[in-house]
Short mmCIF file of N, CA and C in Angstrom, two decimals:
data_model
loop_
_atom_site.label_atom_id
_atom_site.label_comp_id
_atom_site.label_asym_id
_atom_site.label_seq_id
_atom_site.Cartn_x
_atom_site.Cartn_y
_atom_site.Cartn_z
N MET A 115 24.44 4.79 31.58
CA MET A 115 23.11 4.28 31.45
C MET A 115 23.12 2.80 31.76
N ASN A 116 22.15 2.32 32.49
CA ASN A 116 22.12 0.94 32.94
C ASN A 116 21.34 0.02 32.02
N GLY A 117 20.89 0.48 30.85
CA GLY A 117 20.19 -0.36 29.89
C GLY A 117 18.70 -0.38 30.11
N ARG A 118 18.22 0.30 31.12
CA ARG A 118 16.77 0.34 31.36
C ARG A 118 16.24 1.73 31.02
N ALA A 119 15.06 1.75 30.53
CA ALA A 119 14.45 3.05 30.19
C ALA A 119 13.81 3.62 31.43
N ASP A 120 13.97 4.93 31.59
CA ASP A 120 13.34 5.62 32.71
C ASP A 120 12.00 6.14 32.22
N PHE A 121 10.93 5.46 32.64
CA PHE A 121 9.60 5.83 32.19
C PHE A 121 8.99 6.95 33.00
N GLY A 122 9.71 7.43 33.97
CA GLY A 122 9.20 8.51 34.83
C GLY A 122 9.36 9.89 34.16
N GLU A 123 10.23 9.98 33.14
CA GLU A 123 10.45 11.27 32.48
C GLU A 123 9.24 11.60 31.61
N ARG A 124 8.87 12.82 31.60
CA ARG A 124 7.74 13.29 30.77
C ARG A 124 8.26 14.24 29.71
N ASN A 125 7.67 14.18 28.55
CA ASN A 125 8.02 15.13 27.49
C ASN A 125 7.38 16.48 27.83
N ALA A 126 8.11 17.53 27.59
CA ALA A 126 7.60 18.86 27.84
C ALA A 126 6.66 19.29 26.70
N GLU A 127 6.86 18.69 25.55
CA GLU A 127 6.04 19.06 24.38
C GLU A 127 4.84 18.13 24.26
N VAL A 128 3.67 18.70 24.17
CA VAL A 128 2.44 17.93 24.01
C VAL A 128 2.07 17.95 22.52
N PRO A 129 1.95 16.78 21.86
CA PRO A 129 1.64 16.77 20.45
C PRO A 129 0.21 17.27 20.18
N ARG A 130 0.08 18.00 19.07
CA ARG A 130 -1.24 18.46 18.66
C ARG A 130 -2.04 17.30 18.12
N PRO A 131 -3.36 17.32 18.27
CA PRO A 131 -4.15 16.23 17.72
C PRO A 131 -4.10 16.25 16.19
N ILE A 132 -4.12 15.06 15.62
CA ILE A 132 -4.09 14.92 14.18
C ILE A 132 -5.48 15.10 13.65
N PRO A 133 -5.68 15.99 12.66
CA PRO A 133 -7.03 16.18 12.13
C PRO A 133 -7.46 14.95 11.35
N HIS A 134 -8.76 14.68 11.39
CA HIS A 134 -9.32 13.55 10.63
C HIS A 134 -9.54 14.00 9.19
N ILE A 135 -8.86 13.32 8.28
CA ILE A 135 -9.01 13.62 6.86
C ILE A 135 -9.75 12.43 6.24
N GLY A 136 -11.01 12.60 5.94
CA GLY A 136 -11.81 11.52 5.37
C GLY A 136 -12.46 11.97 4.08
N ALA A 137 -13.42 11.20 3.64
CA ALA A 137 -14.13 11.50 2.39
C ALA A 137 -14.95 12.79 2.51
N ASP A 138 -15.33 13.16 3.74
CA ASP A 138 -16.14 14.34 3.94
C ASP A 138 -15.29 15.59 4.17
N TYR A 139 -13.99 15.48 4.04
CA TYR A 139 -13.10 16.63 4.26
C TYR A 139 -13.24 17.65 3.16
N ILE A 140 -13.36 18.92 3.53
CA ILE A 140 -13.45 20.01 2.56
C ILE A 140 -12.13 20.75 2.59
N PRO A 141 -11.39 20.73 1.48
CA PRO A 141 -10.06 21.39 1.46
C PRO A 141 -10.18 22.92 1.55
N THR A 142 -9.14 23.52 2.10
CA THR A 142 -9.08 24.99 2.19
C THR A 142 -8.80 25.55 0.79
N GLU A 143 -8.90 26.87 0.66
CA GLU A 143 -8.65 27.51 -0.62
C GLU A 143 -7.23 27.28 -1.10
N GLU A 144 -6.27 27.35 -0.17
CA GLU A 144 -4.85 27.13 -0.51
C GLU A 144 -4.63 25.67 -0.93
N GLU A 145 -5.31 24.74 -0.27
CA GLU A 145 -5.18 23.33 -0.65
C GLU A 145 -5.79 23.07 -2.05
N ARG A 146 -6.89 23.74 -2.35
CA ARG A 146 -7.47 23.63 -3.70
C ARG A 146 -6.51 24.13 -4.76
N ARG A 147 -5.84 25.22 -4.42
CA ARG A 147 -4.85 25.79 -5.35
C ARG A 147 -3.72 24.79 -5.60
N VAL A 148 -3.24 24.14 -4.53
CA VAL A 148 -2.17 23.17 -4.67
C VAL A 148 -2.65 21.95 -5.44
N PHE A 149 -3.91 21.51 -5.20
CA PHE A 149 -4.46 20.37 -5.96
C PHE A 149 -4.46 20.72 -7.44
N ALA A 150 -4.93 21.90 -7.82
CA ALA A 150 -4.98 22.30 -9.22
C ALA A 150 -3.56 22.38 -9.81
N GLU A 151 -2.66 22.95 -9.04
CA GLU A 151 -1.26 23.08 -9.47
C GLU A 151 -0.63 21.69 -9.69
N CYS A 152 -0.88 20.78 -8.77
CA CYS A 152 -0.34 19.42 -8.90
C CYS A 152 -0.93 18.71 -10.11
N SER A 153 -2.21 18.86 -10.30
CA SER A 153 -2.87 18.23 -11.44
C SER A 153 -2.29 18.74 -12.75
N ASP A 154 -2.13 20.05 -12.84
CA ASP A 154 -1.63 20.70 -14.04
C ASP A 154 -0.18 20.30 -14.29
N GLU A 155 0.66 20.39 -13.26
CA GLU A 155 2.09 20.09 -13.42
C GLU A 155 2.30 18.58 -13.71
N SER A 156 1.55 17.72 -13.05
CA SER A 156 1.73 16.27 -13.28
C SER A 156 1.33 15.93 -14.71
N PHE A 157 0.33 16.63 -15.24
CA PHE A 157 -0.09 16.37 -16.61
C PHE A 157 0.96 16.82 -17.59
N TRP A 158 1.36 18.09 -17.51
CA TRP A 158 2.26 18.67 -18.51
C TRP A 158 3.70 18.24 -18.36
N PHE A 159 4.18 18.04 -17.15
CA PHE A 159 5.60 17.76 -16.95
C PHE A 159 5.90 16.29 -16.76
N ARG A 160 4.91 15.44 -16.53
CA ARG A 160 5.18 14.02 -16.38
C ARG A 160 4.33 13.18 -17.33
N SER A 161 3.00 13.34 -17.31
CA SER A 161 2.14 12.46 -18.09
C SER A 161 2.32 12.61 -19.60
N VAL A 162 2.32 13.84 -20.11
CA VAL A 162 2.47 14.06 -21.54
C VAL A 162 3.82 13.55 -22.05
N PRO A 163 4.94 13.90 -21.38
CA PRO A 163 6.23 13.38 -21.87
C PRO A 163 6.32 11.85 -21.81
N LEU A 164 5.83 11.24 -20.72
CA LEU A 164 5.92 9.79 -20.64
C LEU A 164 5.00 9.10 -21.63
N ALA A 165 3.81 9.66 -21.83
CA ALA A 165 2.89 9.07 -22.80
C ALA A 165 3.48 9.17 -24.22
N ALA A 166 4.02 10.31 -24.57
CA ALA A 166 4.60 10.48 -25.89
C ALA A 166 5.82 9.59 -26.09
N THR A 167 6.67 9.50 -25.06
CA THR A 167 7.85 8.64 -25.16
C THR A 167 7.46 7.18 -25.28
N SER A 168 6.50 6.75 -24.50
CA SER A 168 6.08 5.34 -24.59
C SER A 168 5.44 5.03 -25.94
N MET A 169 4.70 5.99 -26.50
CA MET A 169 4.12 5.80 -27.81
C MET A 169 5.19 5.72 -28.89
N LEU A 170 6.20 6.58 -28.80
CA LEU A 170 7.29 6.56 -29.77
C LEU A 170 8.08 5.26 -29.71
N ILE A 171 8.36 4.79 -28.50
CA ILE A 171 9.09 3.54 -28.34
C ILE A 171 8.27 2.37 -28.86
N THR A 172 6.95 2.38 -28.58
CA THR A 172 6.08 1.31 -29.06
C THR A 172 6.03 1.30 -30.58
N GLN A 173 5.89 2.48 -31.19
CA GLN A 173 5.85 2.56 -32.65
C GLN A 173 7.16 2.11 -33.26
N GLY A 174 8.26 2.45 -32.60
CA GLY A 174 9.58 1.98 -33.08
C GLY A 174 9.71 0.46 -33.01
N LEU A 175 9.21 -0.13 -31.92
CA LEU A 175 9.26 -1.59 -31.77
C LEU A 175 8.37 -2.29 -32.79
N ILE A 176 7.23 -1.64 -33.14
CA ILE A 176 6.35 -2.23 -34.15
C ILE A 176 7.01 -2.10 -35.53
N SER A 177 7.64 -0.94 -35.80
CA SER A 177 8.30 -0.74 -37.10
C SER A 177 9.45 -1.71 -37.32
N LYS A 178 10.19 -2.05 -36.25
CA LYS A 178 11.31 -2.97 -36.35
C LYS A 178 10.84 -4.43 -36.39
N GLY A 179 9.58 -4.65 -36.12
CA GLY A 179 9.06 -6.02 -36.14
C GLY A 179 9.18 -6.74 -34.81
N ILE A 180 9.63 -6.06 -33.77
CA ILE A 180 9.73 -6.69 -32.47
C ILE A 180 8.34 -6.92 -31.88
N LEU A 181 7.46 -5.91 -32.03
CA LEU A 181 6.06 -6.07 -31.68
C LEU A 181 5.27 -6.20 -32.97
N SER A 182 4.24 -7.02 -32.95
CA SER A 182 3.43 -7.19 -34.15
C SER A 182 2.24 -6.24 -34.08
N SER A 183 1.82 -5.82 -35.27
CA SER A 183 0.63 -4.95 -35.33
C SER A 183 -0.61 -5.84 -35.52
N HIS A 184 -1.73 -5.28 -35.17
CA HIS A 184 -2.99 -6.01 -35.29
C HIS A 184 -3.35 -6.09 -36.77
N PRO A 185 -3.85 -7.25 -37.25
CA PRO A 185 -4.17 -7.39 -38.67
C PRO A 185 -5.23 -6.40 -39.17
N LYS A 186 -6.21 -6.08 -38.32
CA LYS A 186 -7.26 -5.19 -38.78
C LYS A 186 -7.00 -3.73 -38.39
N TYR A 187 -6.55 -3.49 -37.12
CA TYR A 187 -6.42 -2.15 -36.59
C TYR A 187 -5.00 -1.57 -36.66
N GLY A 188 -4.05 -2.36 -37.04
CA GLY A 188 -2.67 -1.89 -37.14
C GLY A 188 -2.02 -1.65 -35.77
N SER A 189 -1.28 -0.58 -35.65
CA SER A 189 -0.56 -0.31 -34.40
C SER A 189 -1.35 0.49 -33.39
N ILE A 190 -2.57 0.91 -33.76
CA ILE A 190 -3.38 1.80 -32.92
C ILE A 190 -3.65 1.21 -31.53
N PRO A 191 -4.09 -0.05 -31.37
CA PRO A 191 -4.35 -0.55 -30.02
C PRO A 191 -3.12 -0.52 -29.11
N LYS A 192 -1.98 -0.89 -29.63
CA LYS A 192 -0.76 -0.88 -28.80
C LYS A 192 -0.34 0.55 -28.48
N LEU A 193 -0.52 1.46 -29.41
CA LEU A 193 -0.18 2.85 -29.14
C LEU A 193 -1.09 3.47 -28.09
N ILE A 194 -2.37 3.15 -28.16
CA ILE A 194 -3.33 3.65 -27.15
C ILE A 194 -2.98 3.10 -25.77
N PHE A 195 -2.65 1.81 -25.72
CA PHE A 195 -2.26 1.20 -24.45
C PHE A 195 -1.00 1.85 -23.91
N ALA A 196 -0.01 2.09 -24.75
CA ALA A 196 1.25 2.74 -24.32
C ALA A 196 0.98 4.17 -23.83
N CYS A 197 0.06 4.87 -24.52
CA CYS A 197 -0.28 6.23 -24.11
C CYS A 197 -0.93 6.22 -22.74
N ILE A 198 -1.88 5.33 -22.50
CA ILE A 198 -2.58 5.26 -21.23
C ILE A 198 -1.62 4.90 -20.10
N MET A 199 -0.74 3.94 -20.35
CA MET A 199 0.24 3.53 -19.32
C MET A 199 1.20 4.69 -19.02
N GLY A 200 1.64 5.41 -20.05
CA GLY A 200 2.50 6.55 -19.86
C GLY A 200 1.82 7.66 -19.08
N TYR A 201 0.55 7.88 -19.36
CA TYR A 201 -0.23 8.89 -18.63
C TYR A 201 -0.29 8.57 -17.15
N PHE A 202 -0.70 7.32 -16.81
CA PHE A 202 -0.81 6.96 -15.41
C PHE A 202 0.54 6.89 -14.70
N ALA A 203 1.58 6.45 -15.42
CA ALA A 203 2.91 6.42 -14.84
C ALA A 203 3.37 7.85 -14.50
N GLY A 204 3.03 8.81 -15.38
CA GLY A 204 3.36 10.20 -15.11
C GLY A 204 2.62 10.75 -13.90
N LYS A 205 1.35 10.43 -13.80
CA LYS A 205 0.58 10.89 -12.64
C LYS A 205 1.11 10.29 -11.34
N LEU A 206 1.38 9.00 -11.37
CA LEU A 206 1.90 8.32 -10.17
C LEU A 206 3.28 8.80 -9.79
N SER A 207 4.11 9.14 -10.78
CA SER A 207 5.45 9.59 -10.46
C SER A 207 5.47 10.97 -9.81
N TYR A 208 4.36 11.69 -9.88
CA TYR A 208 4.32 13.03 -9.31
C TYR A 208 3.70 13.08 -7.92
N VAL A 209 3.26 11.92 -7.40
CA VAL A 209 2.57 11.89 -6.10
C VAL A 209 3.47 12.42 -4.99
N LYS A 210 4.72 11.95 -4.93
CA LYS A 210 5.63 12.37 -3.84
C LYS A 210 5.87 13.89 -3.90
N THR A 211 6.00 14.44 -5.09
CA THR A 211 6.21 15.87 -5.21
C THR A 211 5.01 16.64 -4.69
N CYS A 212 3.80 16.17 -5.01
CA CYS A 212 2.59 16.83 -4.51
C CYS A 212 2.48 16.69 -3.00
N GLN A 213 2.84 15.55 -2.45
CA GLN A 213 2.80 15.38 -1.01
C GLN A 213 3.74 16.39 -0.35
N GLU A 214 4.89 16.61 -0.93
CA GLU A 214 5.83 17.57 -0.34
C GLU A 214 5.24 19.00 -0.41
N LYS A 215 4.53 19.31 -1.48
CA LYS A 215 3.89 20.62 -1.59
C LYS A 215 2.86 20.80 -0.48
N PHE A 216 2.09 19.77 -0.22
CA PHE A 216 1.09 19.87 0.88
C PHE A 216 1.76 19.93 2.23
N LYS A 217 2.86 19.22 2.40
CA LYS A 217 3.56 19.25 3.69
C LYS A 217 4.13 20.64 3.96
N ASN A 218 4.45 21.40 2.91
CA ASN A 218 5.02 22.73 3.09
C ASN A 218 3.96 23.79 3.36
N LEU A 219 2.68 23.47 3.27
CA LEU A 219 1.63 24.45 3.60
C LEU A 219 1.59 24.66 5.10
N GLU A 220 1.48 25.92 5.50
CA GLU A 220 1.52 26.28 6.91
C GLU A 220 0.27 25.88 7.70
N ASN A 221 -0.86 26.46 7.37
CA ASN A 221 -2.10 26.23 8.12
C ASN A 221 -3.03 25.29 7.37
N SER A 222 -2.54 24.10 7.10
CA SER A 222 -3.31 23.15 6.33
C SER A 222 -3.52 21.87 7.13
N PRO A 223 -4.78 21.49 7.38
CA PRO A 223 -5.01 20.20 8.07
C PRO A 223 -4.49 19.02 7.25
N LEU A 224 -4.61 19.11 5.94
CA LEU A 224 -4.10 18.05 5.08
C LEU A 224 -2.58 17.97 5.16
N GLY A 225 -1.93 19.13 5.15
CA GLY A 225 -0.48 19.15 5.29
C GLY A 225 -0.03 18.63 6.64
N GLU A 226 -0.79 18.97 7.68
CA GLU A 226 -0.47 18.46 9.03
C GLU A 226 -0.61 16.95 9.07
N ALA A 227 -1.65 16.42 8.44
CA ALA A 227 -1.85 14.97 8.42
C ALA A 227 -0.72 14.27 7.66
N LEU A 228 -0.27 14.85 6.56
CA LEU A 228 0.84 14.28 5.80
C LEU A 228 2.15 14.36 6.57
N ARG A 229 2.36 15.48 7.27
CA ARG A 229 3.58 15.61 8.08
C ARG A 229 3.62 14.58 9.18
N SER A 230 2.49 14.27 9.76
CA SER A 230 2.46 13.31 10.86
C SER A 230 2.44 11.87 10.37
N GLY A 231 2.38 11.67 9.06
CA GLY A 231 2.44 10.34 8.49
C GLY A 231 1.12 9.62 8.55
N GLN A 232 0.04 10.34 8.67
CA GLN A 232 -1.29 9.76 8.77
C GLN A 232 -1.71 9.21 7.43
N THR A 233 -2.30 8.00 7.43
CA THR A 233 -2.81 7.40 6.18
C THR A 233 -4.22 6.90 6.40
N ARG A 234 -5.04 7.66 7.07
CA ARG A 234 -6.43 7.24 7.34
C ARG A 234 -7.27 7.15 6.10
N ARG A 235 -6.93 7.93 5.08
CA ARG A 235 -7.78 7.99 3.89
C ARG A 235 -7.90 6.63 3.23
N SER A 236 -6.84 5.80 3.31
CA SER A 236 -6.87 4.52 2.62
C SER A 236 -7.34 3.39 3.50
N SER A 237 -7.75 3.69 4.74
CA SER A 237 -8.18 2.62 5.65
C SER A 237 -9.59 2.91 6.12
N PRO A 238 -10.26 1.90 6.68
CA PRO A 238 -11.62 2.08 7.19
C PRO A 238 -11.63 3.15 8.30
N THR A 239 -12.73 3.85 8.43
CA THR A 239 -12.86 4.87 9.47
C THR A 239 -12.72 4.24 10.82
N GLY A 240 -11.90 4.86 11.65
CA GLY A 240 -11.71 4.42 13.02
C GLY A 240 -10.68 3.31 13.16
N TYR A 241 -10.06 2.90 12.06
CA TYR A 241 -9.09 1.81 12.14
C TYR A 241 -7.91 2.18 13.02
N TYR A 242 -7.36 3.39 12.83
CA TYR A 242 -6.19 3.78 13.59
C TYR A 242 -6.54 4.21 15.01
N SER A 243 -7.80 4.47 15.28
CA SER A 243 -8.16 4.88 16.61
C SER A 243 -8.36 3.68 17.53
N GLN A 244 -8.48 2.49 16.95
CA GLN A 244 -8.62 1.30 17.75
C GLN A 244 -7.25 0.87 18.25
N LYS A 245 -7.17 0.57 19.54
CA LYS A 245 -5.89 0.18 20.11
C LYS A 245 -5.79 -1.32 20.11
N SER A 246 -4.70 -1.81 19.61
CA SER A 246 -4.47 -3.25 19.57
C SER A 246 -4.01 -3.73 20.94
N LYS A 247 -4.28 -4.99 21.23
CA LYS A 247 -3.84 -5.52 22.52
C LYS A 247 -2.34 -5.72 22.56
N TYR A 248 -1.68 -5.59 21.40
CA TYR A 248 -0.23 -5.74 21.33
C TYR A 248 0.49 -4.40 21.40
N ASP A 249 -0.24 -3.28 21.37
CA ASP A 249 0.40 -1.99 21.44
C ASP A 249 1.03 -1.77 22.82
N SER A 250 2.14 -1.06 22.81
CA SER A 250 2.83 -0.77 24.06
C SER A 250 2.16 0.46 24.70
N ASN A 251 2.20 0.52 26.02
CA ASN A 251 1.64 1.68 26.72
C ASN A 251 2.52 2.88 26.61
N VAL A 252 3.79 2.68 26.32
CA VAL A 252 4.74 3.78 26.25
C VAL A 252 5.14 3.95 24.79
N SER A 253 4.92 5.14 24.25
CA SER A 253 5.28 5.36 22.86
C SER A 253 6.66 5.97 22.78
N GLY A 254 7.36 5.70 21.69
CA GLY A 254 8.66 6.30 21.48
C GLY A 254 9.79 5.48 22.10
N HIS A 255 9.50 4.36 22.73
CA HIS A 255 10.54 3.53 23.32
C HIS A 255 10.60 2.23 22.57
N SER A 256 11.73 1.55 22.71
CA SER A 256 11.93 0.31 22.00
C SER A 256 10.92 -0.74 22.42
N SER A 257 10.44 -1.52 21.44
CA SER A 257 9.47 -2.55 21.74
C SER A 257 10.15 -3.87 22.05
N PHE A 258 11.48 -3.90 22.06
CA PHE A 258 12.21 -5.13 22.35
C PHE A 258 12.45 -5.24 23.83
N VAL A 259 11.40 -5.46 24.57
CA VAL A 259 11.48 -5.60 26.00
C VAL A 259 10.97 -6.98 26.34
N THR A 260 11.76 -7.70 27.15
CA THR A 260 11.31 -9.02 27.52
C THR A 260 10.40 -8.93 28.71
N SER A 261 9.28 -9.63 28.65
CA SER A 261 8.34 -9.65 29.73
C SER A 261 7.73 -11.04 29.80
N PRO A 262 7.09 -11.40 30.91
CA PRO A 262 6.49 -12.73 31.00
C PRO A 262 5.43 -12.96 29.94
N GLU A 263 4.74 -11.89 29.51
CA GLU A 263 3.69 -12.05 28.52
C GLU A 263 4.23 -12.22 27.11
N ALA A 264 5.51 -11.97 26.89
CA ALA A 264 6.06 -12.00 25.51
C ALA A 264 5.89 -13.37 24.88
N GLY A 265 6.12 -14.43 25.62
CA GLY A 265 5.95 -15.77 25.08
C GLY A 265 4.50 -16.03 24.70
N ASN A 266 3.57 -15.58 25.53
CA ASN A 266 2.15 -15.80 25.24
C ASN A 266 1.71 -15.02 24.00
N ILE A 267 2.21 -13.78 23.85
CA ILE A 267 1.87 -12.97 22.70
C ILE A 267 2.39 -13.62 21.45
N GLU A 268 3.62 -14.14 21.48
CA GLU A 268 4.18 -14.80 20.31
C GLU A 268 3.32 -15.99 19.91
N LYS A 269 2.89 -16.77 20.88
CA LYS A 269 2.06 -17.96 20.60
C LYS A 269 0.71 -17.52 20.02
N GLU A 270 0.14 -16.42 20.50
CA GLU A 270 -1.14 -15.96 19.98
C GLU A 270 -1.01 -15.42 18.57
N MET A 271 0.13 -14.78 18.25
CA MET A 271 0.29 -14.18 16.94
C MET A 271 0.62 -15.21 15.87
N LEU A 272 1.28 -16.31 16.23
CA LEU A 272 1.65 -17.31 15.23
C LEU A 272 0.41 -18.09 14.80
N PRO A 273 0.29 -18.36 13.51
CA PRO A 273 -0.85 -19.14 13.05
C PRO A 273 -0.75 -20.58 13.52
N ARG A 274 -1.89 -21.17 13.77
CA ARG A 274 -1.93 -22.56 14.20
C ARG A 274 -2.12 -23.46 12.99
N TYR A 275 -1.14 -24.31 12.71
CA TYR A 275 -1.21 -25.21 11.57
C TYR A 275 -1.27 -26.65 12.08
N GLU A 276 -2.01 -27.44 11.37
CA GLU A 276 -2.03 -28.87 11.65
C GLU A 276 -0.82 -29.50 10.99
N PRO A 277 -0.20 -30.49 11.65
CA PRO A 277 0.96 -31.13 11.02
C PRO A 277 0.54 -31.88 9.76
N ILE A 278 1.38 -31.85 8.75
CA ILE A 278 1.12 -32.50 7.51
C ILE A 278 1.96 -33.79 7.46
N PRO A 279 1.32 -34.93 7.16
CA PRO A 279 2.10 -36.17 7.10
C PRO A 279 3.13 -36.09 5.97
N PHE A 280 4.33 -36.59 6.25
CA PHE A 280 5.39 -36.52 5.27
C PHE A 280 5.97 -37.90 5.09
N SER A 281 6.19 -38.23 3.85
CA SER A 281 6.84 -39.49 3.53
C SER A 281 8.00 -39.20 2.59
N SER A 282 9.17 -39.70 2.91
CA SER A 282 10.33 -39.45 2.08
C SER A 282 10.30 -40.28 0.80
N SER A 283 9.38 -41.25 0.71
CA SER A 283 9.30 -42.09 -0.46
C SER A 283 8.17 -41.68 -1.39
N MET A 284 7.79 -40.41 -1.32
CA MET A 284 6.68 -39.93 -2.15
C MET A 284 7.12 -39.81 -3.60
N ASN A 285 6.34 -40.36 -4.50
CA ASN A 285 6.54 -40.13 -5.91
C ASN A 285 5.18 -40.15 -6.59
N GLU A 286 5.16 -40.01 -7.87
CA GLU A 286 3.88 -39.86 -8.57
C GLU A 286 3.09 -41.14 -8.62
N SER A 287 3.72 -42.30 -8.49
CA SER A 287 3.03 -43.55 -8.66
C SER A 287 2.36 -44.04 -7.37
N THR A 288 2.73 -43.48 -6.22
CA THR A 288 2.12 -43.96 -4.98
C THR A 288 1.19 -42.90 -4.42
N PRO A 289 -0.06 -43.26 -4.13
CA PRO A 289 -1.00 -42.30 -3.54
C PRO A 289 -0.57 -41.95 -2.11
N THR A 290 -0.89 -40.76 -1.68
CA THR A 290 -0.48 -40.28 -0.36
C THR A 290 -1.67 -40.19 0.56
N GLY A 291 -2.25 -41.33 0.89
CA GLY A 291 -3.36 -41.33 1.83
C GLY A 291 -4.68 -40.94 1.23
N ILE A 292 -4.79 -40.86 -0.07
CA ILE A 292 -6.05 -40.51 -0.70
C ILE A 292 -6.88 -41.78 -0.85
N THR A 293 -8.04 -41.74 -0.28
CA THR A 293 -8.88 -42.92 -0.36
C THR A 293 -10.26 -42.51 -0.87
N ASP A 294 -10.89 -43.43 -1.53
CA ASP A 294 -12.22 -43.20 -2.05
C ASP A 294 -13.17 -44.13 -1.29
N HIS A 295 -13.79 -43.63 -0.24
CA HIS A 295 -14.62 -44.45 0.63
C HIS A 295 -15.85 -45.01 -0.09
N ILE A 296 -16.40 -44.30 -1.03
CA ILE A 296 -17.59 -44.73 -1.75
C ILE A 296 -17.25 -45.93 -2.64
N ALA A 297 -16.13 -45.85 -3.37
CA ALA A 297 -15.77 -46.92 -4.28
C ALA A 297 -15.35 -48.16 -3.53
N GLN A 298 -14.80 -48.04 -2.34
CA GLN A 298 -14.33 -49.20 -1.60
C GLN A 298 -15.50 -50.06 -1.10
N GLY A 299 -16.59 -49.45 -0.77
CA GLY A 299 -17.71 -50.19 -0.19
C GLY A 299 -18.58 -50.90 -1.20
N ARG A 300 -18.50 -50.56 -2.48
CA ARG A 300 -19.38 -51.13 -3.50
C ARG A 300 -18.57 -51.99 -4.47
N ASN A 301 -19.24 -52.99 -4.96
CA ASN A 301 -18.63 -53.86 -5.94
C ASN A 301 -19.48 -53.78 -7.20
N PHE A 302 -18.95 -53.32 -8.31
CA PHE A 302 -19.71 -53.07 -9.52
C PHE A 302 -19.58 -54.22 -10.54
N SER A 303 -19.70 -55.43 -10.12
CA SER A 303 -19.56 -56.52 -11.07
C SER A 303 -20.90 -57.11 -11.48
#
């Protein structure tokens, strides 16, 4: 191989279009079943155990005096907070497992979108369909190609900053170019 990519080769496999999964998407019956299963399993197998464990640890820390209890409400506010954090930690810890369940569905647009790595749901509509001027025309090849435009693109991408004056003798007692134009012009005697 001479170090150059042969762009004349064509892939025999044509990728299927990625379905648009947005707020208006209606899940299939099988996807609804997986949603319910994920919700149920994440609650019973992750949220309840983590909430209970966090509450027990919090109560233990309060009993030992490491955490203080509220003078009026006692340990209840801290226990409620620990329960809520444990609940959400349990739900969040189950997200990857649910994604894998959706990826394993055969005829699921949502599963297909997850398999392809699509994340349109968290971005504005049409964001991924817009082509950036920095995108390469050839997909699947290395983007480390030197071209005459590479220097211009780097200059366009870098932010433009104004130089900041620097003095090596800066300390707290000397002002650094701060002037009060109003006070200089008036004499208040």
